[in-house]
Amino acid sequence: MASLLYRLGRGAFRHRRAVLAAWLLVLTAAVTCVITFGGTTDDEFTVPGSPAQTAMDTLKKELPSAAGTSAQIVFVAPRGHAITEPRYANAVSATMAKADKAPQVVGVTDPVRNKVISPDRAAALGQVRYQVTRAGLDEDSLTSLEKTTGPAKDAGLTVEVGGSAYGSSKSTGHTKELMGAAVALVVLTITFGSLFAAGMPLLTAVAGVAVTMLGLSALTGVLTISSTAPSLASMLGLAVGVDYALFLLSRHRSHLATGMDTEESAARATATAGSAIVFAGLTVIIALCGLSVVRIPFLTVMGVAGAAAVLIAVGVSTTLLPALMGFAGDRLRPKPGSRAARREQSARGTGHGSRRTMGERWGRLAIRRPLLTLLAVLVGLLAVAVPARDLQLALPDNGSAPVGSSQRQAYDTVSDRFGPGFNGPLLVHADTSHAPDPHAATASLVKDLKTADGVAAVEKPQVIDHGEAAVIQVVPKTGPSDQKTKDLVQHIRDEAPTWHERTGAEVSVTGTTAVNIDVSERLASSLIPFALVVVGLSLLLLLLVFRSVVVPLKASLGFLLSVAATFGAVVAVFQWGWLASALGVPETGPVVSILPVLVMAVLFGLAMDYEVFMVSRMREAHVHGAAPREAVLAGSRHASRVVTAAALIMFAVFASFIPGGSTMLKPIAFALAVGVFIDAFLIRMTLVPAVLALVGRAGWWLPKWLDRLLPDLDIEGERLAADQPTGGDDRHRPGAPVAVGENFHENLR
């Protein structure tokens, strides 16, 4: 791998104009594809093969108007008046008549005629049905519907429009990427001591994100892509793009500080740091693509979109960045006497007045009493992880929409006036084709549903044209994400065999609420198998890289510990309400269902990044004969500064998506920000040194038979070193070859 990347880096440096032109051509092609094929995102959640989705697919064929999305129009009379007063009732009916003629509407339910009136007779709830799903609505359909409320408003009624036709996951701003980039620029400037050098990782990261976002926009015309997928891809692409460029550019400047020729330095930086970047990126890509095992299409697309962003970030870092190094030339070389040059000498232990780096001091503190450090970190993180026991999962609804939005006000009004269940009615499909008396079977089913625990109302059955099936709307007493609503869905499914035996009707429950419940249950049941896959993958990859038994076990257990603490923090904020107002959380309740598996996939890749860059230097020192504690300090000395910078950048990018983020993205961004902070600073930079110092030489033990079986990935470029001639004292003169394996991870300072 190192030899290939060496040639790639040198080629990109020499042919920098061609490389830059190639990436500009890719950007141009992506823009052209967006203009030609681009479509819109689709936030519909489906689980192929689930009971609710199967029933929904049947409804789409038999009764499309019931299978499509719907909107609600809530009318509230002025204080002291009833909605049934003639002038208000007439205004409601007039509004519903106009709504019936709105674009794409296939039917309405007039609340006055159908007596959908609140118990206090102050409000009415009208329903507007669409034959298409929410993704199939035209851009102006809902706007046109809102304009039909004029007669009711003119009569003095308060009118709110909401329902499942409205999404709850729209972002409220577009400055989050800029906020993260600004913080990244500050951190990079401090890290490099040069504004010119700091701008280069940002430039390449933004280029990679641009290619990714344009590519996803082009694919929306041919694939179903949720609005969260591009946000996740941009968040990941910016974070890893900056980090990977930071690693490689640090290595390049480390070479330049020794007097190496710029071309040779760029080639060797790409060969060595580039190898670690490829490995680190591969772990993230595999983990994200592994989301496909959950078998939920929208989650698979999110994972693949994130993986594509990481893949492009790796490609940009190993091709475009060396080309930009060629354009920059000697301007990236630290000037003699500058802060960057002094820091280089300090890390090498050379020069006058050299002192210990902050990373080395932190490492010494961690291993001074390793057992005490280990216990302190364990107790602290386990305490943070305690709330994770109460983790509840659900998909967002309009109850978590931004306060003040029309759909949120409609949701709250319906809950207050009619009951929370009216925001998430269930659809019960009864196939009576094999029933001796279809009418009697449907009537018996309606009677049983009315007496079921947790049912607030049962609407009149809607018989399908061929007369052999009926659709019954069942309104729960509780909201769409409430556990009692899930229990009601399960009760109906449990009773289906009994109804079939007694009446001959085949009963299934569907609707948006039931579909979302099935999605959440599928995700919850996939959490443990997915965790086992991720942990198993980490064990295998780290075993190959570090050729040690203890290092993979320690890394995997540390990863699980950081994930548990992250979930605990999420529950404390988004379910318990701690710091909710400060973070702009509009409503506490169940956590978005996709968060656990998605966060585990992303954090796994990032944790392996930090593990590789921290422990590789420790292993190298150990291989060259250093004692266990000295090897640990060598890793802390050379890796901590860049790992700290990388983690701070990651934290800043993820945290920038919290304010103004969508209902779905906000908890994910929070979890990733907290997870990165915990894993980088408490696990990799504190717990890892303590454990390796505690176990001593046993930390690098590997059975001989296993050592012979494992392939040599040559992450450190030892083969390339063997292929290169080495000189004596002049080996660091400009243009002179330098052993790639020598001081490999000094780029991590």
PDB file of C-alpha atoms in Angstrom, residues 487-707:
ATOM      1  CA  ASP A 487     -49.271  -1.752  22.629  1.00  0.00           C
ATOM      2  CA  LEU A 488     -52.555  -1.105  20.827  1.00  0.00           C
ATOM      3  CA  VAL A 489     -50.996  -1.935  17.463  1.00  0.00           C
ATOM      4  CA  GLN A 490     -49.618  -5.153  18.886  1.00  0.00           C
ATOM      5  CA  HIS A 491     -52.998  -5.981  20.464  1.00  0.00           C
ATOM      6  CA  ILE A 492     -54.772  -5.668  17.122  1.00  0.00           C
ATOM      7  CA  ARG A 493     -52.176  -7.923  15.510  1.00  0.00           C
ATOM      8  CA  ASP A 494     -52.448 -10.449  18.327  1.00  0.00           C
ATOM      9  CA  GLU A 495     -56.238 -10.548  17.978  1.00  0.00           C
ATOM     10  CA  ALA A 496     -56.149 -10.910  14.172  1.00  0.00           C
ATOM     11  CA  PRO A 497     -56.074 -14.746  14.219  1.00  0.00           C
ATOM     12  CA  THR A 498     -59.063 -14.798  16.575  1.00  0.00           C
ATOM     13  CA  TRP A 499     -61.088 -12.490  14.337  1.00  0.00           C
ATOM     14  CA  HIS A 500     -60.151 -14.567  11.298  1.00  0.00           C
ATOM     15  CA  GLU A 501     -61.297 -17.760  12.996  1.00  0.00           C
ATOM     16  CA  ARG A 502     -64.572 -16.206  14.163  1.00  0.00           C
ATOM     17  CA  THR A 503     -65.567 -14.095  11.139  1.00  0.00           C
ATOM     18  CA  GLY A 504     -63.331 -15.194   8.277  1.00  0.00           C
ATOM     19  CA  ALA A 505     -61.858 -11.672   7.901  1.00  0.00           C
ATOM     20  CA  GLU A 506     -58.110 -11.212   7.597  1.00  0.00           C
ATOM     21  CA  VAL A 507     -57.174  -8.170   9.658  1.00  0.00           C
ATOM     22  CA  SER A 508     -54.014  -6.043   9.446  1.00  0.00           C
ATOM     23  CA  VAL A 509     -53.105  -2.640  10.852  1.00  0.00           C
ATOM     24  CA  THR A 510     -51.258   0.044   8.930  1.00  0.00           C
ATOM     25  CA  GLY A 511     -51.073   3.813   8.493  1.00  0.00           C
ATOM     26  CA  THR A 512     -48.212   6.227   9.054  1.00  0.00           C
ATOM     27  CA  THR A 513     -48.151   5.573  12.799  1.00  0.00           C
ATOM     28  CA  ALA A 514     -48.029   1.788  12.412  1.00  0.00           C
ATOM     29  CA  VAL A 515     -45.332   1.993   9.732  1.00  0.00           C
ATOM     30  CA  ASN A 516     -43.205   4.206  11.976  1.00  0.00           C
ATOM     31  CA  ILE A 517     -43.669   1.782  14.853  1.00  0.00           C
ATOM     32  CA  ASP A 518     -42.425  -1.082  12.678  1.00  0.00           C
ATOM     33  CA  VAL A 519     -39.407   0.992  11.594  1.00  0.00           C
ATOM     34  CA  SER A 520     -38.520   1.718  15.225  1.00  0.00           C
ATOM     35  CA  GLU A 521     -38.888  -1.910  16.245  1.00  0.00           C
ATOM     36  CA  ARG A 522     -36.738  -3.090  13.329  1.00  0.00           C
ATOM     37  CA  LEU A 523     -34.030  -0.611  14.304  1.00  0.00           C
ATOM     38  CA  ALA A 524     -34.192  -1.538  17.985  1.00  0.00           C
ATOM     39  CA  SER A 525     -33.951  -5.253  17.255  1.00  0.00           C
ATOM     40  CA  SER A 526     -30.977  -4.656  14.944  1.00  0.00           C
ATOM     41  CA  LEU A 527     -28.948  -2.742  17.531  1.00  0.00           C
ATOM     42  CA  ILE A 528     -27.264  -5.682  19.265  1.00  0.00           C
ATOM     43  CA  PRO A 529     -26.472  -7.674  16.068  1.00  0.00           C
ATOM     44  CA  PHE A 530     -25.068  -4.530  14.475  1.00  0.00           C
ATOM     45  CA  ALA A 531     -22.974  -3.824  17.576  1.00  0.00           C
ATOM     46  CA  LEU A 532     -21.554  -7.343  17.428  1.00  0.00           C
ATOM     47  CA  VAL A 533     -20.680  -6.890  13.753  1.00  0.00           C
ATOM     48  CA  VAL A 534     -18.956  -3.565  14.429  1.00  0.00           C
ATOM     49  CA  VAL A 535     -17.024  -4.875  17.430  1.00  0.00           C
ATOM     50  CA  GLY A 536     -16.030  -8.015  15.552  1.00  0.00           C
ATOM     51  CA  LEU A 537     -14.814  -5.916  12.648  1.00  0.00           C
ATOM     52  CA  SER A 538     -12.761  -3.709  14.952  1.00  0.00           C
ATOM     53  CA  LEU A 539     -11.154  -6.754  16.551  1.00  0.00           C
ATOM     54  CA  LEU A 540     -10.153  -8.157  13.164  1.00  0.00           C
ATOM     55  CA  LEU A 541      -8.833  -4.893  11.710  1.00  0.00           C
ATOM     56  CA  LEU A 542      -6.823  -3.939  14.782  1.00  0.00           C
ATOM     57  CA  LEU A 543      -5.453  -7.461  15.044  1.00  0.00           C
ATOM     58  CA  LEU A 544      -4.140  -7.116  11.486  1.00  0.00           C
ATOM     59  CA  VAL A 545      -2.657  -3.669  12.043  1.00  0.00           C
ATOM     60  CA  PHE A 546      -1.114  -3.982  15.517  1.00  0.00           C
ATOM     61  CA  ARG A 547      -0.477  -7.739  15.652  1.00  0.00           C
ATOM     62  CA  SER A 548      -1.535  -7.814  19.286  1.00  0.00           C
ATOM     63  CA  VAL A 549      -4.303  -9.471  21.287  1.00  0.00           C
ATOM     64  CA  VAL A 550      -4.627  -6.851  24.023  1.00  0.00           C
ATOM     65  CA  VAL A 551      -4.781  -3.788  21.746  1.00  0.00           C
ATOM     66  CA  PRO A 552      -7.885  -4.920  19.775  1.00  0.00           C
ATOM     67  CA  LEU A 553      -9.700  -6.052  22.926  1.00  0.00           C
ATOM     68  CA  LYS A 554      -8.913  -2.809  24.700  1.00  0.00           C
ATOM     69  CA  ALA A 555      -9.927  -0.738  21.678  1.00  0.00           C
ATOM     70  CA  SER A 556     -13.251  -2.559  21.268  1.00  0.00           C
ATOM     71  CA  LEU A 557     -14.167  -2.355  24.938  1.00  0.00           C
ATOM     72  CA  GLY A 558     -13.221   1.319  24.966  1.00  0.00           C
ATOM     73  CA  PHE A 559     -15.438   1.892  21.942  1.00  0.00           C
ATOM     74  CA  LEU A 560     -18.410   0.231  23.649  1.00  0.00           C
ATOM     75  CA  LEU A 561     -17.777   2.305  26.760  1.00  0.00           C
ATOM     76  CA  SER A 562     -17.756   5.564  24.798  1.00  0.00           C
ATOM     77  CA  VAL A 563     -20.938   4.535  22.938  1.00  0.00           C
ATOM     78  CA  ALA A 564     -22.723   3.725  26.218  1.00  0.00           C
ATOM     79  CA  ALA A 565     -21.729   7.088  27.705  1.00  0.00           C
ATOM     80  CA  THR A 566     -22.862   8.850  24.519  1.00  0.00           C
ATOM     81  CA  PHE A 567     -26.285   7.213  24.642  1.00  0.00           C
ATOM     82  CA  GLY A 568     -26.551   8.166  28.308  1.00  0.00           C
ATOM     83  CA  ALA A 569     -25.886  11.814  27.473  1.00  0.00           C
ATOM     84  CA  VAL A 570     -28.472  11.702  24.663  1.00  0.00           C
ATOM     85  CA  VAL A 571     -31.141  10.310  26.990  1.00  0.00           C
ATOM     86  CA  ALA A 572     -30.344  12.923  29.650  1.00  0.00           C
ATOM     87  CA  VAL A 573     -30.800  15.779  27.160  1.00  0.00           C
ATOM     88  CA  PHE A 574     -33.458  14.605  24.706  1.00  0.00           C
ATOM     89  CA  GLN A 575     -35.611  12.462  27.024  1.00  0.00           C
ATOM     90  CA  TRP A 576     -35.007  13.872  30.485  1.00  0.00           C
ATOM     91  CA  GLY A 577     -34.653  17.468  29.326  1.00  0.00           C
ATOM     92  CA  TRP A 578     -31.290  18.335  30.882  1.00  0.00           C
ATOM     93  CA  LEU A 579     -29.893  21.405  29.061  1.00  0.00           C
ATOM     94  CA  ALA A 580     -32.723  21.017  26.530  1.00  0.00           C
ATOM     95  CA  SER A 581     -33.529  24.720  26.371  1.00  0.00           C
ATOM     96  CA  ALA A 582     -29.863  25.674  26.050  1.00  0.00           C
ATOM     97  CA  LEU A 583     -29.458  23.321  23.096  1.00  0.00           C
ATOM     98  CA  GLY A 584     -32.705  24.400  21.439  1.00  0.00           C
ATOM     99  CA  VAL A 585     -34.518  21.073  21.907  1.00  0.00           C
ATOM    100  CA  PRO A 586     -38.198  21.964  21.300  1.00  0.00           C
ATOM    101  CA  GLU A 587     -39.695  18.840  22.842  1.00  0.00           C
ATOM    102  CA  THR A 588     -38.410  15.977  24.978  1.00  0.00           C
ATOM    103  CA  GLY A 589     -39.460  12.435  24.243  1.00  0.00           C
ATOM    104  CA  PRO A 590     -38.247   9.272  22.529  1.00  0.00           C
ATOM    105  CA  VAL A 591     -34.968   9.497  20.632  1.00  0.00           C
ATOM    106  CA  VAL A 592     -35.037   9.237  16.840  1.00  0.00           C
ATOM    107  CA  SER A 593     -34.887   5.531  16.011  1.00  0.00           C
ATOM    108  CA  ILE A 594     -31.990   5.656  13.577  1.00  0.00           C
ATOM    109  CA  LEU A 595     -29.643   7.311  16.084  1.00  0.00           C
ATOM    110  CA  PRO A 596     -28.153   4.244  17.834  1.00  0.00           C
ATOM    111  CA  VAL A 597     -27.031   2.288  14.774  1.00  0.00           C
ATOM    112  CA  LEU A 598     -25.985   5.371  12.840  1.00  0.00           C
ATOM    113  CA  VAL A 599     -23.956   6.829  15.703  1.00  0.00           C
ATOM    114  CA  MET A 600     -22.335   3.471  16.384  1.00  0.00           C
ATOM    115  CA  ALA A 601     -21.275   3.192  12.742  1.00  0.00           C
ATOM    116  CA  VAL A 602     -19.779   6.681  12.581  1.00  0.00           C
ATOM    117  CA  LEU A 603     -18.144   6.597  16.015  1.00  0.00           C
ATOM    118  CA  PHE A 604     -16.608   3.226  15.263  1.00  0.00           C
ATOM    119  CA  GLY A 605     -14.767   4.615  12.281  1.00  0.00           C
ATOM    120  CA  LEU A 606     -13.641   7.741  14.113  1.00  0.00           C
ATOM    121  CA  ALA A 607     -12.546   5.749  17.165  1.00  0.00           C
ATOM    122  CA  MET A 608     -10.405   3.528  14.968  1.00  0.00           C
ATOM    123  CA  ASP A 609      -8.878   6.688  13.439  1.00  0.00           C
ATOM    124  CA  TYR A 610      -7.673   7.866  16.822  1.00  0.00           C
ATOM    125  CA  GLU A 611      -6.647   4.368  17.866  1.00  0.00           C
ATOM    126  CA  VAL A 612      -4.456   3.938  14.802  1.00  0.00           C
ATOM    127  CA  PHE A 613      -2.738   7.298  15.087  1.00  0.00           C
ATOM    128  CA  MET A 614      -2.156   6.968  18.836  1.00  0.00           C
ATOM    129  CA  VAL A 615      -1.137   3.333  19.144  1.00  0.00           C
ATOM    130  CA  SER A 616       0.876   2.996  15.921  1.00  0.00           C
ATOM    131  CA  ARG A 617       3.592   5.268  17.290  1.00  0.00           C
ATOM    132  CA  MET A 618       3.591   3.299  20.544  1.00  0.00           C
ATOM    133  CA  ARG A 619       4.006   0.049  18.664  1.00  0.00           C
ATOM    134  CA  GLU A 620       6.801   1.478  16.534  1.00  0.00           C
ATOM    135  CA  ALA A 621       8.713   2.549  19.655  1.00  0.00           C
ATOM    136  CA  HIS A 622       8.150  -0.878  21.201  1.00  0.00           C
ATOM    137  CA  VAL A 623       9.409  -2.655  18.068  1.00  0.00           C
ATOM    138  CA  HIS A 624      12.583  -0.556  18.223  1.00  0.00           C
ATOM    139  CA  GLY A 625      13.248  -1.724  21.781  1.00  0.00           C
ATOM    140  CA  ALA A 626      11.619   0.910  23.965  1.00  0.00           C
ATOM    141  CA  ALA A 627      10.300  -0.175  27.363  1.00  0.00           C
ATOM    142  CA  PRO A 628       6.493  -0.302  27.693  1.00  0.00           C
ATOM    143  CA  ARG A 629       6.183   3.041  29.485  1.00  0.00           C
ATOM    144  CA  GLU A 630       8.618   4.768  27.144  1.00  0.00           C
ATOM    145  CA  ALA A 631       6.684   3.406  24.168  1.00  0.00           C
ATOM    146  CA  VAL A 632       3.452   4.793  25.583  1.00  0.00           C
ATOM    147  CA  LEU A 633       5.072   8.200  26.136  1.00  0.00           C
ATOM    148  CA  ALA A 634       6.467   8.173  22.590  1.00  0.00           C
ATOM    149  CA  GLY A 635       2.952   7.777  21.225  1.00  0.00           C
ATOM    150  CA  SER A 636       1.612  10.516  23.488  1.00  0.00           C
ATOM    151  CA  ARG A 637       4.483  12.833  22.559  1.00  0.00           C
ATOM    152  CA  HIS A 638       4.091  12.489  18.807  1.00  0.00           C
ATOM    153  CA  ALA A 639       0.354  11.864  18.338  1.00  0.00           C
ATOM    154  CA  SER A 640      -1.502  13.856  20.975  1.00  0.00           C
ATOM    155  CA  ARG A 641      -1.325  17.286  19.371  1.00  0.00           C
ATOM    156  CA  VAL A 642      -2.762  16.258  16.029  1.00  0.00           C
ATOM    157  CA  VAL A 643      -5.307  13.884  17.587  1.00  0.00           C
ATOM    158  CA  THR A 644      -6.383  16.745  19.860  1.00  0.00           C
ATOM    159  CA  ALA A 645      -6.724  19.082  16.892  1.00  0.00           C
ATOM    160  CA  ALA A 646      -8.592  16.439  14.888  1.00  0.00           C
ATOM    161  CA  ALA A 647     -10.997  15.732  17.749  1.00  0.00           C
ATOM    162  CA  LEU A 648     -11.650  19.433  18.346  1.00  0.00           C
ATOM    163  CA  ILE A 649     -12.390  19.911  14.657  1.00  0.00           C
ATOM    164  CA  MET A 650     -14.709  16.913  14.618  1.00  0.00           C
ATOM    165  CA  PHE A 651     -16.425  18.180  17.759  1.00  0.00           C
ATOM    166  CA  ALA A 652     -16.836  21.657  16.281  1.00  0.00           C
ATOM    167  CA  VAL A 653     -18.257  20.383  12.984  1.00  0.00           C
ATOM    168  CA  PHE A 654     -20.766  18.058  14.660  1.00  0.00           C
ATOM    169  CA  ALA A 655     -21.721  20.611  17.324  1.00  0.00           C
ATOM    170  CA  SER A 656     -22.362  23.249  14.658  1.00  0.00           C
ATOM    171  CA  PHE A 657     -25.271  21.115  13.383  1.00  0.00           C
ATOM    172  CA  ILE A 658     -27.053  21.216  16.761  1.00  0.00           C
ATOM    173  CA  PRO A 659     -28.392  24.817  16.717  1.00  0.00           C
ATOM    174  CA  GLY A 660     -30.995  25.110  13.999  1.00  0.00           C
ATOM    175  CA  GLY A 661     -30.649  21.459  13.058  1.00  0.00           C
ATOM    176  CA  SER A 662     -33.642  19.399  11.992  1.00  0.00           C
ATOM    177  CA  THR A 663     -35.570  17.285  14.459  1.00  0.00           C
ATOM    178  CA  MET A 664     -33.831  14.190  13.183  1.00  0.00           C
ATOM    179  CA  LEU A 665     -30.345  15.629  12.733  1.00  0.00           C
ATOM    180  CA  LYS A 666     -30.071  17.534  16.034  1.00  0.00           C
ATOM    181  CA  PRO A 667     -29.786  14.472  18.364  1.00  0.00           C
ATOM    182  CA  ILE A 668     -27.501  12.713  15.881  1.00  0.00           C
ATOM    183  CA  ALA A 669     -25.154  15.698  15.734  1.00  0.00           C
ATOM    184  CA  PHE A 670     -25.210  15.992  19.534  1.00  0.00           C
ATOM    185  CA  ALA A 671     -24.418  12.297  19.944  1.00  0.00           C
ATOM    186  CA  LEU A 672     -21.522  12.460  17.484  1.00  0.00           C
ATOM    187  CA  ALA A 673     -20.064  15.580  19.126  1.00  0.00           C
ATOM    188  CA  VAL A 674     -20.231  14.047  22.609  1.00  0.00           C
ATOM    189  CA  GLY A 675     -19.009  10.671  21.343  1.00  0.00           C
ATOM    190  CA  VAL A 676     -15.963  12.158  19.604  1.00  0.00           C
ATOM    191  CA  PHE A 677     -15.027  14.151  22.698  1.00  0.00           C
ATOM    192  CA  ILE A 678     -15.330  11.149  25.001  1.00  0.00           C
ATOM    193  CA  ASP A 679     -13.562   8.720  22.706  1.00  0.00           C
ATOM    194  CA  ALA A 680     -10.649  10.992  21.797  1.00  0.00           C
ATOM    195  CA  PHE A 681      -9.845  12.568  25.141  1.00  0.00           C
ATOM    196  CA  LEU A 682     -11.001  10.019  27.711  1.00  0.00           C
ATOM    197  CA  ILE A 683     -10.575   6.711  25.869  1.00  0.00           C
ATOM    198  CA  ARG A 684      -7.719   7.074  23.348  1.00  0.00           C
ATOM    199  CA  MET A 685      -5.594   9.713  25.107  1.00  0.00           C
ATOM    200  CA  THR A 686      -6.191   8.647  28.724  1.00  0.00           C
ATOM    201  CA  LEU A 687      -7.536   5.113  29.062  1.00  0.00           C
ATOM    202  CA  VAL A 688      -5.377   3.587  26.316  1.00  0.00           C
ATOM    203  CA  PRO A 689      -2.023   4.778  27.751  1.00  0.00           C
ATOM    204  CA  ALA A 690      -3.086   3.671  31.241  1.00  0.00           C
ATOM    205  CA  VAL A 691      -4.051   0.166  30.078  1.00  0.00           C
ATOM    206  CA  LEU A 692      -0.893  -0.347  27.996  1.00  0.00           C
ATOM    207  CA  ALA A 693       1.301   0.883  30.837  1.00  0.00           C
ATOM    208  CA  LEU A 694      -0.544  -1.418  33.233  1.00  0.00           C
ATOM    209  CA  VAL A 695      -0.181  -4.608  31.162  1.00  0.00           C
ATOM    210  CA  GLY A 696       3.420  -3.866  30.093  1.00  0.00           C
ATOM    211  CA  ARG A 697       4.965  -6.099  27.432  1.00  0.00           C
ATOM    212  CA  ALA A 698       1.890  -8.329  27.439  1.00  0.00           C
ATOM    213  CA  GLY A 699       0.132  -5.561  25.524  1.00  0.00           C
ATOM    214  CA  TRP A 700       2.124  -6.480  22.408  1.00  0.00           C
ATOM    215  CA  TRP A 701       1.866 -10.270  22.699  1.00  0.00           C
ATOM    216  CA  LEU A 702       0.555 -12.322  19.771  1.00  0.00           C
ATOM    217  CA  PRO A 703       0.694 -16.130  19.466  1.00  0.00           C
ATOM    218  CA  LYS A 704       3.329 -17.182  16.945  1.00  0.00           C
ATOM    219  CA  TRP A 705       0.938 -19.407  15.016  1.00  0.00           C
ATOM    220  CA  LEU A 706      -1.472 -16.478  14.602  1.00  0.00           C
ATOM    221  CA  ASP A 707       1.364 -14.162  13.612  1.00  0.00           C
TER     222      ASP A 707
END
